[in-house]
Amino acid sequence: HLFNYLGAVIIVVTIAIVEMILSFETQEENSIIFNLVLIGSLV
């Protein structure tokens, strides 16, 4: 249970960081990276 909790926290933090990057740089490449991060976190 603890591992799942830590995993969820890491995913949330990663998405939050990527969203911060997207807010500063609105390039198409960043959205692609964001999608890759989402896919990676789901796997």
PDB file of N, CA and C in Angstrom:
ATOM      1  N   HIS A   1       0.839  -1.205   0.000  1.00  0.00           N
ATOM      2  CA  HIS A   1       0.000   0.000   0.000  1.00  0.00           C
ATOM      3  C   HIS A   1       0.873   1.255   0.000  1.00  0.00           C
ATOM      4  N   LEU A   2       1.939   1.205   0.767  1.00  0.00           N
ATOM      5  CA  LEU A   2       2.828   2.363   0.865  1.00  0.00           C
ATOM      6  C   LEU A   2       3.477   2.639  -0.487  1.00  0.00           C
ATOM      7  N   PHE A   3       3.843   1.561  -1.204  1.00  0.00           N
ATOM      8  CA  PHE A   3       4.480   1.730  -2.507  1.00  0.00           C
ATOM      9  C   PHE A   3       3.512   2.378  -3.493  1.00  0.00           C
ATOM     10  N   ASN A   4       2.255   1.943  -3.463  1.00  0.00           N
ATOM     11  CA  ASN A   4       1.248   2.516  -4.356  1.00  0.00           C
ATOM     12  C   ASN A   4       1.018   3.986  -4.042  1.00  0.00           C
ATOM     13  N   TYR A   5       1.034   4.328  -2.755  1.00  0.00           N
ATOM     14  CA  TYR A   5       0.826   5.716  -2.338  1.00  0.00           C
ATOM     15  C   TYR A   5       1.969   6.587  -2.836  1.00  0.00           C
ATOM     16  N   LEU A   6       3.200   6.112  -2.645  1.00  0.00           N
ATOM     17  CA  LEU A   6       4.365   6.877  -3.100  1.00  0.00           C
ATOM     18  C   LEU A   6       4.346   7.015  -4.616  1.00  0.00           C
ATOM     19  N   GLY A   7       3.944   5.961  -5.315  1.00  0.00           N
ATOM     20  CA  GLY A   7       3.872   6.000  -6.775  1.00  0.00           C
ATOM     21  C   GLY A   7       2.878   7.042  -7.245  1.00  0.00           C
ATOM     22  N   ALA A   8       1.724   7.111  -6.574  1.00  0.00           N
ATOM     23  CA  ALA A   8       0.702   8.088  -6.938  1.00  0.00           C
ATOM     24  C   ALA A   8       1.211   9.505  -6.700  1.00  0.00           C
ATOM     25  N   VAL A   9       1.915   9.705  -5.592  1.00  0.00           N
ATOM     26  CA  VAL A   9       2.453  11.033  -5.268  1.00  0.00           C
ATOM     27  C   VAL A   9       3.478  11.453  -6.313  1.00  0.00           C
ATOM     28  N   ILE A  10       4.344  10.521  -6.708  1.00  0.00           N
ATOM     29  CA  ILE A  10       5.366  10.823  -7.716  1.00  0.00           C
ATOM     30  C   ILE A  10       4.708  11.217  -9.035  1.00  0.00           C
ATOM     31  N   ILE A  11       3.655  10.499  -9.430  1.00  0.00           N
ATOM     32  CA  ILE A  11       2.955  10.799 -10.677  1.00  0.00           C
ATOM     33  C   ILE A  11       2.333  12.189 -10.617  1.00  0.00           C
ATOM     34  N   VAL A  12       1.683  12.511  -9.496  1.00  0.00           N
ATOM     35  CA  VAL A  12       1.040  13.816  -9.345  1.00  0.00           C
ATOM     36  C   VAL A  12       2.076  14.934  -9.401  1.00  0.00           C
ATOM     37  N   VAL A  13       3.192  14.733  -8.699  1.00  0.00           N
ATOM     38  CA  VAL A  13       4.255  15.748  -8.687  1.00  0.00           C
ATOM     39  C   VAL A  13       4.840  15.926 -10.079  1.00  0.00           C
ATOM     40  N   THR A  14       5.050  14.808 -10.785  1.00  0.00           N
ATOM     41  CA  THR A  14       5.612  14.875 -12.136  1.00  0.00           C
ATOM     42  C   THR A  14       4.690  15.653 -13.062  1.00  0.00           C
ATOM     43  N   ILE A  15       3.385  15.358 -13.007  1.00  0.00           N
ATOM     44  CA  ILE A  15       2.420  16.066 -13.846  1.00  0.00           C
ATOM     45  C   ILE A  15       2.396  17.545 -13.491  1.00  0.00           C
ATOM     46  N   ALA A  16       2.467  17.853 -12.194  1.00  0.00           N
ATOM     47  CA  ALA A  16       2.447  19.250 -11.758  1.00  0.00           C
ATOM     48  C   ALA A  16       3.660  19.999 -12.302  1.00  0.00           C
ATOM     49  N   ILE A  17       4.828  19.360 -12.249  1.00  0.00           N
ATOM     50  CA  ILE A  17       6.050  19.995 -12.760  1.00  0.00           C
ATOM     51  C   ILE A  17       5.932  20.236 -14.259  1.00  0.00           C
ATOM     52  N   VAL A  18       5.426  19.244 -14.989  1.00  0.00           N
ATOM     53  CA  VAL A  18       5.287  19.377 -16.442  1.00  0.00           C
ATOM     54  C   VAL A  18       4.299  20.485 -16.782  1.00  0.00           C
ATOM     55  N   GLU A  19       3.218  20.590 -16.005  1.00  0.00           N
ATOM     56  CA  GLU A  19       2.239  21.646 -16.251  1.00  0.00           C
ATOM     57  C   GLU A  19       2.854  23.012 -16.009  1.00  0.00           C
ATOM     58  N   MET A  20       3.745  23.114 -15.017  1.00  0.00           N
ATOM     59  CA  MET A  20       4.436  24.376 -14.763  1.00  0.00           C
ATOM     60  C   MET A  20       5.307  24.742 -15.959  1.00  0.00           C
ATOM     61  N   ILE A  21       5.998  23.735 -16.517  1.00  0.00           N
ATOM     62  CA  ILE A  21       6.842  23.969 -17.689  1.00  0.00           C
ATOM     63  C   ILE A  21       5.979  24.407 -18.865  1.00  0.00           C
ATOM     64  N   LEU A  22       4.821  23.771 -19.032  1.00  0.00           N
ATOM     65  CA  LEU A  22       3.928  24.111 -20.140  1.00  0.00           C
ATOM     66  C   LEU A  22       3.407  25.534 -20.000  1.00  0.00           C
ATOM     67  N   SER A  23       3.207  25.980 -18.772  1.00  0.00           N
ATOM     68  CA  SER A  23       2.676  27.326 -18.555  1.00  0.00           C
ATOM     69  C   SER A  23       3.712  28.380 -18.934  1.00  0.00           C
ATOM     70  N   PHE A  24       5.003  28.025 -18.823  1.00  0.00           N
ATOM     71  CA  PHE A  24       6.054  28.975 -19.183  1.00  0.00           C
ATOM     72  C   PHE A  24       6.358  28.902 -20.676  1.00  0.00           C
ATOM     73  N   GLU A  25       6.381  27.701 -21.219  1.00  0.00           N
ATOM     74  CA  GLU A  25       6.692  27.546 -22.640  1.00  0.00           C
ATOM     75  C   GLU A  25       5.549  26.806 -23.322  1.00  0.00           C
ATOM     76  N   THR A  26       4.850  27.506 -24.196  1.00  0.00           N
ATOM     77  CA  THR A  26       3.704  26.895 -24.870  1.00  0.00           C
ATOM     78  C   THR A  26       4.113  26.470 -26.272  1.00  0.00           C
ATOM     79  N   GLN A  27       4.967  25.464 -26.336  1.00  0.00           N
ATOM     80  CA  GLN A  27       5.393  24.936 -27.629  1.00  0.00           C
ATOM     81  C   GLN A  27       4.764  23.571 -27.843  1.00  0.00           C
ATOM     82  N   GLU A  28       4.618  23.184 -29.115  1.00  0.00           N
ATOM     83  CA  GLU A  28       4.004  21.898 -29.413  1.00  0.00           C
ATOM     84  C   GLU A  28       4.855  20.755 -28.888  1.00  0.00           C
ATOM     85  N   GLU A  29       6.169  20.953 -28.878  1.00  0.00           N
ATOM     86  CA  GLU A  29       7.081  19.909 -28.416  1.00  0.00           C
ATOM     87  C   GLU A  29       6.823  19.581 -26.953  1.00  0.00           C
ATOM     88  N   ASN A  30       6.478  20.601 -26.168  1.00  0.00           N
ATOM     89  CA  ASN A  30       6.222  20.377 -24.748  1.00  0.00           C
ATOM     90  C   ASN A  30       4.962  19.536 -24.551  1.00  0.00           C
ATOM     91  N   SER A  31       3.949  19.756 -25.388  1.00  0.00           N
ATOM     92  CA  SER A  31       2.722  18.978 -25.249  1.00  0.00           C
ATOM     93  C   SER A  31       2.990  17.514 -25.585  1.00  0.00           C
ATOM     94  N   ILE A  32       3.910  17.304 -26.541  1.00  0.00           N
ATOM     95  CA  ILE A  32       4.275  15.928 -26.886  1.00  0.00           C
ATOM     96  C   ILE A  32       4.980  15.274 -25.704  1.00  0.00           C
ATOM     97  N   ILE A  33       5.896  16.025 -25.083  1.00  0.00           N
ATOM     98  CA  ILE A  33       6.610  15.514 -23.913  1.00  0.00           C
ATOM     99  C   ILE A  33       5.615  15.219 -22.792  1.00  0.00           C
ATOM    100  N   PHE A  34       4.630  16.098 -22.627  1.00  0.00           N
ATOM    101  CA  PHE A  34       3.624  15.909 -21.580  1.00  0.00           C
ATOM    102  C   PHE A  34       2.836  14.621 -21.807  1.00  0.00           C
ATOM    103  N   ASN A  35       2.487  14.361 -23.083  1.00  0.00           N
ATOM    104  CA  ASN A  35       1.769  13.130 -23.399  1.00  0.00           C
ATOM    105  C   ASN A  35       2.630  11.910 -23.115  1.00  0.00           C
ATOM    106  N   LEU A  36       3.930  12.004 -23.431  1.00  0.00           N
ATOM    107  CA  LEU A  36       4.836  10.883 -23.167  1.00  0.00           C
ATOM    108  C   LEU A  36       4.940  10.625 -21.670  1.00  0.00           C
ATOM    109  N   VAL A  37       4.973  11.698 -20.885  1.00  0.00           N
ATOM    110  CA  VAL A  37       5.053  11.553 -19.430  1.00  0.00           C
ATOM    111  C   VAL A  37       3.788  10.876 -18.897  1.00  0.00           C
ATOM    112  N   LEU A  38       2.632  11.270 -19.434  1.00  0.00           N
ATOM    113  CA  LEU A  38       1.375  10.656 -18.997  1.00  0.00           C
ATOM    114  C   LEU A  38       1.366   9.168 -19.329  1.00  0.00           C
ATOM    115  N   ILE A  39       1.785   8.844 -20.557  1.00  0.00           N
ATOM    116  CA  ILE A  39       1.823   7.442 -20.966  1.00  0.00           C
ATOM    117  C   ILE A  39       2.798   6.663 -20.091  1.00  0.00           C
ATOM    118  N   GLY A  40       3.966   7.270 -19.837  1.00  0.00           N
ATOM    119  CA  GLY A  40       4.970   6.608 -19.012  1.00  0.00           C
ATOM    120  C   GLY A  40       4.473   6.372 -17.597  1.00  0.00           C
ATOM    121  N   SER A  41       3.734   7.345 -17.064  1.00  0.00           N
ATOM    122  CA  SER A  41       3.242   7.214 -15.691  1.00  0.00           C
ATOM    123  C   SER A  41       2.148   6.141 -15.611  1.00  0.00           C
ATOM    124  N   LEU A  42       1.388   5.991 -16.695  1.00  0.00           N
ATOM    125  CA  LEU A  42       0.339   4.972 -16.700  1.00  0.00           C
ATOM    126  C   LEU A  42       0.948   3.576 -16.772  1.00  0.00           C
ATOM    127  N   VAL A  43       2.071   3.465 -17.473  1.00  0.00           N
ATOM    128  CA  VAL A  43       2.740   2.164 -17.591  1.00  0.00           C
ATOM    129  C   VAL A  43       3.505   1.897 -16.302  1.00  0.00           C
TER     130      VAL A  43
END
